[in-house]
Coordinates of N, CA, C and O in Angstrom, one line a residue:
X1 N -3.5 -20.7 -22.9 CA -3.3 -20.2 -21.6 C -3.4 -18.7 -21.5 O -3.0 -18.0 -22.4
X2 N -4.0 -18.3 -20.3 CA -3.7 -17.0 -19.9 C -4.6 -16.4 -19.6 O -5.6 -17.1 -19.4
X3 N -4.8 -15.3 -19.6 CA -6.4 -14.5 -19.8 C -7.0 -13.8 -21.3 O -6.5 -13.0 -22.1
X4 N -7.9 -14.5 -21.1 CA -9.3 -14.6 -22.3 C -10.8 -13.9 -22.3 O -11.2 -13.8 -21.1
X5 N -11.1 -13.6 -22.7 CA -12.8 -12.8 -22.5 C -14.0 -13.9 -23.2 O -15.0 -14.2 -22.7
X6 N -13.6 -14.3 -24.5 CA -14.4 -14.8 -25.0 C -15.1 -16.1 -24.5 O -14.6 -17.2 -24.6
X7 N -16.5 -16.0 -23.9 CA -17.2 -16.9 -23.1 C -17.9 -17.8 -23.7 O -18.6 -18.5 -23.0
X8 N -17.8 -18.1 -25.2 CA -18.2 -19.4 -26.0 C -16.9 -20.1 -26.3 O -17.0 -21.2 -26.6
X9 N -15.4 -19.3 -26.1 CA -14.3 -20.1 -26.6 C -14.4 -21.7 -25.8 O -14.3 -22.7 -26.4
X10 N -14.5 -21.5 -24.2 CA -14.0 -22.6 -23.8 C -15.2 -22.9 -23.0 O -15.6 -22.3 -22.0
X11 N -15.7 -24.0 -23.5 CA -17.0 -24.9 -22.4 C -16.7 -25.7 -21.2 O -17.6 -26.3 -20.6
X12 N -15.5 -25.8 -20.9 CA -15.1 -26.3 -19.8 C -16.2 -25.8 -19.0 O -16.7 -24.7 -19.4
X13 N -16.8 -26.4 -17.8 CA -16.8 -26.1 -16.4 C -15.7 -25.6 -15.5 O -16.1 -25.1 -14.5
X14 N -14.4 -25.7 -15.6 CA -13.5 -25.2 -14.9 C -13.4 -23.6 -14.9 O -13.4 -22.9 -15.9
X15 N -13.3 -23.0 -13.5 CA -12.8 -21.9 -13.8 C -11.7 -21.5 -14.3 O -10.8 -22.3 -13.9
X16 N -11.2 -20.3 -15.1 CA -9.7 -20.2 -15.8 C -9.5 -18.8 -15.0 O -10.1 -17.8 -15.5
X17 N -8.7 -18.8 -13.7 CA -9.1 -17.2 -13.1 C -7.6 -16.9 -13.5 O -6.8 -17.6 -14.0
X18 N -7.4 -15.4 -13.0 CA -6.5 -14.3 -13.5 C -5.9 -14.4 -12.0 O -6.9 -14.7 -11.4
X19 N -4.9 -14.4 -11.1 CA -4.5 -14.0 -9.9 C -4.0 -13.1 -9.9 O -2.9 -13.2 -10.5
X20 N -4.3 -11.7 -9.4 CA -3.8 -10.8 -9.3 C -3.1 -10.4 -7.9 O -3.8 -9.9 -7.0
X21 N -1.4 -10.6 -7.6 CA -1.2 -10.4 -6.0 C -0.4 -9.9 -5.7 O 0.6 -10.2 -6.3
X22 N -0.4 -9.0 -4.9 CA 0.6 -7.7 -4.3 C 0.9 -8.2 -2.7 O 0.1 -8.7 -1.9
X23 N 2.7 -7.9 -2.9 CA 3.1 -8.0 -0.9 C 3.8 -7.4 -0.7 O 4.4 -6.7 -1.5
X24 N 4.0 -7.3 0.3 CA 5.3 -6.4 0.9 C 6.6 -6.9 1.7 O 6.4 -8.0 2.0
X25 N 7.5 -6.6 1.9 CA 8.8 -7.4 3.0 C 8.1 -8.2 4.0 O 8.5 -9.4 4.2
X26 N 6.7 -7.5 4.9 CA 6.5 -8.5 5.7 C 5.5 -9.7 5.2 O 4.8 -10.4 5.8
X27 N 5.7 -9.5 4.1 CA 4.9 -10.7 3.8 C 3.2 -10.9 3.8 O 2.4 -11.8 3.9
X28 N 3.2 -9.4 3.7 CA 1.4 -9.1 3.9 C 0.8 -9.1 2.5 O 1.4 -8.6 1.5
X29 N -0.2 -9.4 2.4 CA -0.4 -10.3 1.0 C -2.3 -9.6 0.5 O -3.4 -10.0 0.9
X30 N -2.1 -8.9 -0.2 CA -3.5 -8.4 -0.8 C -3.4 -9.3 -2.5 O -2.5 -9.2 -3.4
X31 N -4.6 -9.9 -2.4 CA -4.9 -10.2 -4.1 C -6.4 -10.7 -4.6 O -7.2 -11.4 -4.0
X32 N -6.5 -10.2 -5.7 CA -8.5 -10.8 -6.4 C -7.8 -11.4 -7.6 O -6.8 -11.2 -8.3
X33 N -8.8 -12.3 -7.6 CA -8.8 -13.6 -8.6 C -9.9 -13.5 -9.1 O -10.9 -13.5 -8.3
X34 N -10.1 -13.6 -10.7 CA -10.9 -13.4 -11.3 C -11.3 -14.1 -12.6 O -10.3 -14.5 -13.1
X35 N -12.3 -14.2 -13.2 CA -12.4 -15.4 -14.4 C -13.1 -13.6 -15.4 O -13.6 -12.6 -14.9
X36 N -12.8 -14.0 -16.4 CA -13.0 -12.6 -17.1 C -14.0 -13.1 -18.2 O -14.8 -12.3 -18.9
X37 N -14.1 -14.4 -18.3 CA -15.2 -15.1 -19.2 C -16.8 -14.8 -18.4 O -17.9 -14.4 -19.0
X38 N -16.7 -15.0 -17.0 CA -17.9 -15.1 -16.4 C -18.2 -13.7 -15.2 O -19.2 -13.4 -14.4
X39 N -16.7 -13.1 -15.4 CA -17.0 -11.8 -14.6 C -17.0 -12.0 -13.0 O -17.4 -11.2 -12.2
X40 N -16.7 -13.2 -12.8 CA -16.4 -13.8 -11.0 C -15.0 -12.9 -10.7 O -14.0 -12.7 -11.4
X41 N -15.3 -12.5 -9.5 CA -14.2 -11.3 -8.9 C -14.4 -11.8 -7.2 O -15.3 -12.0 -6.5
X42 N -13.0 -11.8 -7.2 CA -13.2 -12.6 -5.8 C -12.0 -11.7 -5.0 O -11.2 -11.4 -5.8
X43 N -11.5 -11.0 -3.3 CA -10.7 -10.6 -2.8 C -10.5 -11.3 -1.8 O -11.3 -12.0 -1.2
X44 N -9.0 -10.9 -1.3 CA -9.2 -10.8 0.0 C -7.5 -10.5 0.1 O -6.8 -10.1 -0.8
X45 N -6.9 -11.0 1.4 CA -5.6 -10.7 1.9 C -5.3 -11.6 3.0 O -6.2 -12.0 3.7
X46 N -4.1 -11.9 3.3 CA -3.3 -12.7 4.2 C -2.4 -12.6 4.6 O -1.7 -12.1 3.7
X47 N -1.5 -12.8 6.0 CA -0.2 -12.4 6.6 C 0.6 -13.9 6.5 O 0.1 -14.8 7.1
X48 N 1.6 -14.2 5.8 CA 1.6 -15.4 4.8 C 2.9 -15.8 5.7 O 3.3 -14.9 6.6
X49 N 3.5 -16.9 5.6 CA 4.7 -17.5 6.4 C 5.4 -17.1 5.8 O 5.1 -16.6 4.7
X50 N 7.2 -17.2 6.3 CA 8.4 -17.2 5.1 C 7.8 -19.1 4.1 O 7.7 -19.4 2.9
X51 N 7.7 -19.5 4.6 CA 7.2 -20.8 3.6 C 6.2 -20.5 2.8 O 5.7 -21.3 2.1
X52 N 5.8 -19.6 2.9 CA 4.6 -19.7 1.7 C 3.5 -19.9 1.5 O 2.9 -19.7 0.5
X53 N 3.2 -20.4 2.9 CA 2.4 -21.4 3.0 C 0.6 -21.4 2.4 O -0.1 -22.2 1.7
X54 N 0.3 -20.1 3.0 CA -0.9 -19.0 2.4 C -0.8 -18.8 1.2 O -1.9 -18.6 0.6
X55 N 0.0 -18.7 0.6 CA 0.3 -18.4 -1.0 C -0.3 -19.6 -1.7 O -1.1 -19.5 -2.6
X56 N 0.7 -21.2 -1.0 CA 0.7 -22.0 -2.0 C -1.3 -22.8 -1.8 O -1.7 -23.7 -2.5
X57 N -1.8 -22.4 -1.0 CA -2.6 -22.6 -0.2 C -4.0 -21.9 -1.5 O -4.9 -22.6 -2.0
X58 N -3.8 -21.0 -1.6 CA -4.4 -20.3 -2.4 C -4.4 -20.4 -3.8 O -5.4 -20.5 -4.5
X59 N -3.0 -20.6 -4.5 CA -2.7 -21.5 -5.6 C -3.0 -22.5 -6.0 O -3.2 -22.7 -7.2
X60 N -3.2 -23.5 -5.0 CA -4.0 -25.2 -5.5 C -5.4 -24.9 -5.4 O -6.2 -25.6 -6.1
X61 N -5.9 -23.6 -4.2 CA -7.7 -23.6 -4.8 C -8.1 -23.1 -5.8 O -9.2 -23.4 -6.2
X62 N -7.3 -22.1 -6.4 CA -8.1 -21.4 -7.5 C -7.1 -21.8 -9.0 O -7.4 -21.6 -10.1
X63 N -5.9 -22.5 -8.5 CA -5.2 -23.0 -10.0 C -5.3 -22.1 -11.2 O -5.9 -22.4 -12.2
X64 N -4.8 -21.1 -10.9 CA -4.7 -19.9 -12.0 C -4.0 -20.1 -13.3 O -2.8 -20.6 -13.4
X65 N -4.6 -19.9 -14.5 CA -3.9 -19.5 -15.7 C -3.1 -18.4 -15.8 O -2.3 -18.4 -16.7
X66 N -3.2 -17.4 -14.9 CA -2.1 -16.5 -15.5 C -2.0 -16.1 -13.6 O -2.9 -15.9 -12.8
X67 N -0.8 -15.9 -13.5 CA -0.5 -14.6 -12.3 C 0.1 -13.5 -13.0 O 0.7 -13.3 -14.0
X68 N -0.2 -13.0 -12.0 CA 0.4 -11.2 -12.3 C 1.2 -10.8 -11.0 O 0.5 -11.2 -10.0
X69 N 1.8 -10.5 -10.8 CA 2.9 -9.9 -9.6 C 3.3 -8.8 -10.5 O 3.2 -8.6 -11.8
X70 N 3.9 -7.8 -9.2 CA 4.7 -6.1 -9.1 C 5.5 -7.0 -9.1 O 5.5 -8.1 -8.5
X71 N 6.7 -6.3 -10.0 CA 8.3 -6.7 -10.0 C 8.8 -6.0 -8.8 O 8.3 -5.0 -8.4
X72 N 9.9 -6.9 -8.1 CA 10.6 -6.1 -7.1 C 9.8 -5.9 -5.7 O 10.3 -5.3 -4.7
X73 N 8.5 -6.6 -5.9 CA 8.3 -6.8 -4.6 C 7.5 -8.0 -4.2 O 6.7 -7.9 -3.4
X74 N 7.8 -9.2 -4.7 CA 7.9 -10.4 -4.5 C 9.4 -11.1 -4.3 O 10.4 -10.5 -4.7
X75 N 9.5 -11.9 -3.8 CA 11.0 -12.8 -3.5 C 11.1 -13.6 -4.6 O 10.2 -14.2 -5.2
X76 N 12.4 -13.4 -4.9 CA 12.8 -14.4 -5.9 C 12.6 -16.0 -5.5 O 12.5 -16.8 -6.5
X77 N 12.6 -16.2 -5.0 CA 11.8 -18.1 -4.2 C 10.2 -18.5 -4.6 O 9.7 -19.6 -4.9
X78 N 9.5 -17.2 -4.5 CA 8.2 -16.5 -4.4 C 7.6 -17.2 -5.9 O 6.8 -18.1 -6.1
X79 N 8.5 -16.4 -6.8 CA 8.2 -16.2 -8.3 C 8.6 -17.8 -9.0 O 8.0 -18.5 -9.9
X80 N 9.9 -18.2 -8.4 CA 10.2 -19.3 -8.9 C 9.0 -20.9 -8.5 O 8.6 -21.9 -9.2
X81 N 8.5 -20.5 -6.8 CA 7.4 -21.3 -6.6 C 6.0 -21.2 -7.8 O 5.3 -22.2 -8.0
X82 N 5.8 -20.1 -8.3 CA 4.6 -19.5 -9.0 C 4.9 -20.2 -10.2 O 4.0 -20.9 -10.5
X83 N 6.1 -20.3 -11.1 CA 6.7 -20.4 -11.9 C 6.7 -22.1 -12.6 O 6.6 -22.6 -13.7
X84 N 6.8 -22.6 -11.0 CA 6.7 -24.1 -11.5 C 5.8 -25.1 -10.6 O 6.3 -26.1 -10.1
X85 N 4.5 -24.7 -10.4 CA 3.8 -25.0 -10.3 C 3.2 -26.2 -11.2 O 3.9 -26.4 -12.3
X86 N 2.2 -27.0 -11.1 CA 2.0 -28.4 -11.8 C 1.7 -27.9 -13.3 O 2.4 -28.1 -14.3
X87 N 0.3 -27.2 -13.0 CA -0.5 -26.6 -14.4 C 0.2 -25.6 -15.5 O -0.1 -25.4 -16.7
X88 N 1.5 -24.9 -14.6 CA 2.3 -24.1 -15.7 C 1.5 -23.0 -16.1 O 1.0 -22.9 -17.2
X89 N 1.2 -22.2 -14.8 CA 1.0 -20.9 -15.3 C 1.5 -19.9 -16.4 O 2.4 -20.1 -17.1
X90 N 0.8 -19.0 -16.5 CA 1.6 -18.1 -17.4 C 2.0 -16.9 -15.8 O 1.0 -16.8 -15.1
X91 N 3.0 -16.2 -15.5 CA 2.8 -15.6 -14.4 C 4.1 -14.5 -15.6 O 5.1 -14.6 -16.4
X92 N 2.9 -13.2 -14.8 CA 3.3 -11.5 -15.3 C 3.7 -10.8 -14.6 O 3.0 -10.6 -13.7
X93 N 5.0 -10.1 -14.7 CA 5.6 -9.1 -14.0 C 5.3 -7.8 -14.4 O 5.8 -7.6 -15.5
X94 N 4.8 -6.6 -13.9 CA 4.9 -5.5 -14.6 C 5.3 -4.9 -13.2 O 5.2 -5.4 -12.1
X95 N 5.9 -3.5 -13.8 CA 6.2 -2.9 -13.0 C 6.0 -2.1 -11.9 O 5.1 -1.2 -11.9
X96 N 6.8 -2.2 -10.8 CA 6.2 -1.8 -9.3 C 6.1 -0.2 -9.4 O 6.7 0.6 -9.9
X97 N 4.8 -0.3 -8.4 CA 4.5 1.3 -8.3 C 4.2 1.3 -6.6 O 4.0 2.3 -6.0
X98 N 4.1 0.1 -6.2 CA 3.7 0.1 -4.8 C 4.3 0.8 -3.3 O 5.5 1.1 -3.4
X99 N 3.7 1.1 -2.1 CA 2.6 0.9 -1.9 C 1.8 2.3 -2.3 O 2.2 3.4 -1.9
X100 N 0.2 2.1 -3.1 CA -0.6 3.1 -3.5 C -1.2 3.6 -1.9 O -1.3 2.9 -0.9
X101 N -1.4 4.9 -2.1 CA -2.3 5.2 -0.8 C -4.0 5.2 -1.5 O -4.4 5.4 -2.7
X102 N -4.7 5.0 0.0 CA -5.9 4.7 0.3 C -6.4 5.7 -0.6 O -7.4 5.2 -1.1
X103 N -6.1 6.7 -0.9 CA -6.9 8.1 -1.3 C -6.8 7.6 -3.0 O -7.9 7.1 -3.3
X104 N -5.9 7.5 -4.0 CA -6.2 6.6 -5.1 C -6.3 5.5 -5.1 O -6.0 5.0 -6.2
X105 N -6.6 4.7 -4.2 CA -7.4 3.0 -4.8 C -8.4 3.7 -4.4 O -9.0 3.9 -5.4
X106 N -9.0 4.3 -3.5 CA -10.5 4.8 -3.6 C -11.0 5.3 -5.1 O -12.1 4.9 -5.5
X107 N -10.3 5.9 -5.6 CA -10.7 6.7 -6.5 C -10.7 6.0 -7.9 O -11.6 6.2 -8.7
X108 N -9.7 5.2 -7.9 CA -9.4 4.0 -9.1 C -11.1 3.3 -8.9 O -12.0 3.5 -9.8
X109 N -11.4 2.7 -7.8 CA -12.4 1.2 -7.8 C -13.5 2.6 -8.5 O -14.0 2.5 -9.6
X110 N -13.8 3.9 -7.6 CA -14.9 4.7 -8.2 C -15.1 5.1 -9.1 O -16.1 5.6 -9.5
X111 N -14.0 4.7 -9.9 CA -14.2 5.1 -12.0 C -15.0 3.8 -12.6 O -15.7 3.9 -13.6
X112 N -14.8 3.0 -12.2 CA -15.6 1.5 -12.2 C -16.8 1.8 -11.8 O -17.8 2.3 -12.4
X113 N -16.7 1.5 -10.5 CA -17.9 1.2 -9.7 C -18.5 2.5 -9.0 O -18.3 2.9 -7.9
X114 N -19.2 3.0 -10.1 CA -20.0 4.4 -9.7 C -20.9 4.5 -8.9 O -21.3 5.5 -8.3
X115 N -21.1 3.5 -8.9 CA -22.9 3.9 -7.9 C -22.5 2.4 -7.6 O -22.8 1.4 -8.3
X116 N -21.8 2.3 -5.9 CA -21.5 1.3 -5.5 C -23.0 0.4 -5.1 O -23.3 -0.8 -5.3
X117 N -23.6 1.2 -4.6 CA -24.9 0.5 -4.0 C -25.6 -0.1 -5.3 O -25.9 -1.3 -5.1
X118 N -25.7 0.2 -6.1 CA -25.4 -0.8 -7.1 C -25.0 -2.0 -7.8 O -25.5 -2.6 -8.8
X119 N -24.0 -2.1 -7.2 CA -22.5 -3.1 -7.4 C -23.1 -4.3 -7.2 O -24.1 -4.2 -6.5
X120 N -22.8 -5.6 -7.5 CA -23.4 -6.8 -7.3 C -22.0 -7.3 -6.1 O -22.3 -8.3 -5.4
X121 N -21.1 -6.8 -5.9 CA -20.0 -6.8 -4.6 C -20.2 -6.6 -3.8 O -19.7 -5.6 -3.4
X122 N -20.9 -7.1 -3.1 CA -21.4 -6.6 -1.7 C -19.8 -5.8 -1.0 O -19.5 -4.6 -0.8
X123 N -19.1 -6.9 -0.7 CA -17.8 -6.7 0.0 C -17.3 -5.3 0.1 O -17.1 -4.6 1.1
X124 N -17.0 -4.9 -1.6 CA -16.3 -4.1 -2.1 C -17.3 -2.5 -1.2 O -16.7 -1.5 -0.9
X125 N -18.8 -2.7 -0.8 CA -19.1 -1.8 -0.6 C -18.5 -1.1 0.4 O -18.0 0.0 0.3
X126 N -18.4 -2.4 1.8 CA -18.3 -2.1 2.5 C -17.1 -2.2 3.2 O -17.0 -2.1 4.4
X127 N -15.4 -2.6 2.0 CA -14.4 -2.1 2.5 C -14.2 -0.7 2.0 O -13.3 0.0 2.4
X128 N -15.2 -0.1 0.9 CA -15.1 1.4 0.6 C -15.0 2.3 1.3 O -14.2 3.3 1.2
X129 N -16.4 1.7 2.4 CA -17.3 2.5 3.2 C -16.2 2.5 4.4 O -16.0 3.6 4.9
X130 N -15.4 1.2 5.0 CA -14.6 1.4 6.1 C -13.2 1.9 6.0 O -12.6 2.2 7.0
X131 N -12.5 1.9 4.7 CA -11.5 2.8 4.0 C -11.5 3.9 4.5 O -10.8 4.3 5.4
X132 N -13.1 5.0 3.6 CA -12.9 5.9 3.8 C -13.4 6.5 5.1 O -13.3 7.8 5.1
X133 N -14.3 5.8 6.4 CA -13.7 6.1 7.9 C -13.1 6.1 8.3 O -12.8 7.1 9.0
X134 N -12.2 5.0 8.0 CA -10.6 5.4 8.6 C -9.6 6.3 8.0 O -8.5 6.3 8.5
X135 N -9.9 6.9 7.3 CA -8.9 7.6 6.4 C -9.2 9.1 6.1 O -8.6 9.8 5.2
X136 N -10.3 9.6 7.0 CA -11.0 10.7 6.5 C -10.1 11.4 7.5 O -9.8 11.0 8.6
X137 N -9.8 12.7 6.8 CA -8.9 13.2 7.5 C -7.6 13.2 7.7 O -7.1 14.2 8.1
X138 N -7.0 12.4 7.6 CA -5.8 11.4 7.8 C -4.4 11.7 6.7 O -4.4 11.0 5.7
X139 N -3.6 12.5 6.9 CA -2.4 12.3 5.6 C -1.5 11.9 6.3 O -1.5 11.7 7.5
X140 N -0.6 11.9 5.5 CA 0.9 11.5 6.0 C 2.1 12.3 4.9 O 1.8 12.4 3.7
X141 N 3.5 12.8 5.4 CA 4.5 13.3 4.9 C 4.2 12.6 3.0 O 4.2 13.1 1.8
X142 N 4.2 11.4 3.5 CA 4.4 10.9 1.6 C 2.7 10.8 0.8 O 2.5 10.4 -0.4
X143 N 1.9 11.1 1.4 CA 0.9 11.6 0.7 C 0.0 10.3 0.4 O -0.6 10.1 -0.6
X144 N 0.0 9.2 1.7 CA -0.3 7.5 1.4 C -1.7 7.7 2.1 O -2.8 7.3 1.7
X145 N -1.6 8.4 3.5 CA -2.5 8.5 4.1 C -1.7 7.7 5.1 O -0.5 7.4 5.1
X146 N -2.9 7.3 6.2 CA -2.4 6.5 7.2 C -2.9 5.1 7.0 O -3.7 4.5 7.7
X147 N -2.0 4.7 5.4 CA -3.1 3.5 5.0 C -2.8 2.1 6.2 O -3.6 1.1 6.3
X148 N -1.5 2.3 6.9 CA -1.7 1.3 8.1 C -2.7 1.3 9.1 O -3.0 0.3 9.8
X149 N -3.1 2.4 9.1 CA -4.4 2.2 9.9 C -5.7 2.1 9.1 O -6.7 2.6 9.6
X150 N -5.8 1.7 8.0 CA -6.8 1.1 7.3 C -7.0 0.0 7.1 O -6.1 -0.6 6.6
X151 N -8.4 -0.7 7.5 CA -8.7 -1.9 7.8 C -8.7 -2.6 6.3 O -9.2 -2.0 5.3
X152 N -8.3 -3.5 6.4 CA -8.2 -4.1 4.7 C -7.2 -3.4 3.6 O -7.4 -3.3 2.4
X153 N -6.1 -3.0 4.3 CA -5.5 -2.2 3.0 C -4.9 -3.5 2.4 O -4.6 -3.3 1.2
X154 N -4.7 -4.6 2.8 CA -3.8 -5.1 1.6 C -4.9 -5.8 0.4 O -4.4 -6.2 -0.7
X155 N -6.6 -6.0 0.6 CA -7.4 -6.1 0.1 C -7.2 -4.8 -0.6 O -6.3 -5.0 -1.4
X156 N -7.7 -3.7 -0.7 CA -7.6 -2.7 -1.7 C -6.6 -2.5 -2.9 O -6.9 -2.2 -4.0
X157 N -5.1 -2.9 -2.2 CA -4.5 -2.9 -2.9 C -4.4 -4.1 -3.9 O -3.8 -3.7 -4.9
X158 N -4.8 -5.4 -3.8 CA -5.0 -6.6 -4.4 C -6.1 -5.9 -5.6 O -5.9 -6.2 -6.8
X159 N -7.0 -5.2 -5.2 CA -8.1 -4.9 -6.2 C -7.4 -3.5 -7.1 O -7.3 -3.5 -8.4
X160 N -7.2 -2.7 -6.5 CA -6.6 -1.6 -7.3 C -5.3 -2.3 -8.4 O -5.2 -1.8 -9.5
X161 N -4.6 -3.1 -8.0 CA -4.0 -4.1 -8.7 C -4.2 -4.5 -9.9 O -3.5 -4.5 -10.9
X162 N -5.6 -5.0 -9.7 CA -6.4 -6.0 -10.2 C -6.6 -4.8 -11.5 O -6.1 -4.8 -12.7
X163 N -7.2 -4.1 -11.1 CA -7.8 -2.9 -11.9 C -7.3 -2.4 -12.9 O -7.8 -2.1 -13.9
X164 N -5.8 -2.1 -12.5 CA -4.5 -1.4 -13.1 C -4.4 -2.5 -14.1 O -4.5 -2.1 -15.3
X165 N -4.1 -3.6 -14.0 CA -3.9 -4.7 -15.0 C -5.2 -5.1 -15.9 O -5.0 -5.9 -16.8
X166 N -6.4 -4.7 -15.7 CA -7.3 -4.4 -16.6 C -7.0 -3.6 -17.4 O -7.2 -3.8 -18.6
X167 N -6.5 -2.4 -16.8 CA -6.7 -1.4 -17.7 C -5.5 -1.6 -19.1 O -5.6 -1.2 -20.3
X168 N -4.3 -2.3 -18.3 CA -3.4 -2.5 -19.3 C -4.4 -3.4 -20.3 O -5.2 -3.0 -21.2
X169 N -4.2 -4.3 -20.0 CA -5.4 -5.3 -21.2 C -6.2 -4.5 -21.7 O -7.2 -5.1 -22.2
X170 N -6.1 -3.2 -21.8 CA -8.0 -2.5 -22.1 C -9.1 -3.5 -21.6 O -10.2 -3.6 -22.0
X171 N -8.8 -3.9 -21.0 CA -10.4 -5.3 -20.7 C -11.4 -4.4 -19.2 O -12.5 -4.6 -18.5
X172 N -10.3 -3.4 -19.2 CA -11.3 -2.9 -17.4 C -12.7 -2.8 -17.7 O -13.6 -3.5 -17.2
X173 N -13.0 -1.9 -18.6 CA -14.1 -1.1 -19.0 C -15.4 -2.7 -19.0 O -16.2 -3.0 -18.1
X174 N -15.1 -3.4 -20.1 CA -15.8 -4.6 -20.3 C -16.0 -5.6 -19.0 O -17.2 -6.0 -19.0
X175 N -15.4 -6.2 -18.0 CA -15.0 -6.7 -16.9 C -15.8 -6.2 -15.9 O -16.6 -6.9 -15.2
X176 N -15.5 -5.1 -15.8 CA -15.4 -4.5 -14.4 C -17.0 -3.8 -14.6 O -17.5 -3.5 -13.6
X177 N -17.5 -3.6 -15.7 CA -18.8 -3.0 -15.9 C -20.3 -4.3 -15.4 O -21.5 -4.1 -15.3
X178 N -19.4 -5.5 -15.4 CA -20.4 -6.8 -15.6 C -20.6 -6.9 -14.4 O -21.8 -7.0 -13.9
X179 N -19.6 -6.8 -13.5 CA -19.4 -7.4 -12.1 C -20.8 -6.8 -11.2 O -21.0 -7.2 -10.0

């Protein structure tokens, strides 16, 4: 279990994805799920119930080997649902740094993805592209920006996430270069 690179280890047909997911008190939910064998990178975000519901929703479609969660900003109900799930994840806590502003997750995905028009992500182009409209210009006392008024921020931060926990694995470079 967990996350793997090597793409002759396991012949399954099954995807074995990575969940990578960030929230906040209200329950606003950015996360990318990803298979590191076949370089599938998938995003998005959701405004989730106190039940869960979007979470557990997301959980039975992509049936993850490993989650990753920020300590300390998930609910302890949250982690224990993730925890004992059927398949018996492996689920990762590392430590919270959240919330990043718009101005470094921009800059994080651009060490990757250099020459976005390039990018086989369509998506990723074009929450870049509407990031940094909304944000041009824009600070705030704590130096986040006005990432509430950025469309898709809890998407960015799911990916910048995502990224950070590559980088821990050393695996970003290899991963993130295929996509």
């Amino acid at each position: 279990k967990g996350t793997f690179i090597e793409p002759n280890f396991n012949n399954s047909l099954t995807s074995r994805y990575c969940l990578v997911i960030t929230e906040n008190k209200d329950l606003q939910c950015g996360f990318t799920y990803m298979d590191t064998t076949t370089h599938e990178f998938f995003m998005g975000e959701f405004q989730d119930t106190p039940n869960r519901t979007q979470l557990r929703s997301l959980l039975l479609r992509t049936t993850p080997v490993e989650i990753v969660f920020r300590e300390k900003t998930m609910n302890k109900d949250t982690i224990n649902m993730m925890k004992n799930m059927y398949w018996k994840p492996v689920v990762t806590s590392l430590p919270s740094t959240q919330p990043i502003g718009v101005e470094s997750i921009l800059y994080r995905i651009k060490k990757y993805f250099k020459d976005l028009e390039e990018s086989n992500i369509e998506i990723l182009k074009d929450l870049v592209l509407m990031a940094e409209e909304s944000t041009s210009g824009s600070t705030s006392a704590s130096g986040l920006g006005e990432y509430s008024q950025c469309p898709n921020y809890w998407i960015l931060q799911g990916v910048y996430f995502a990224i950070e926990y590559l980088e821990y694995l050393y695996l970003a470079e290899i991963v993130l270069k295929k996509c």
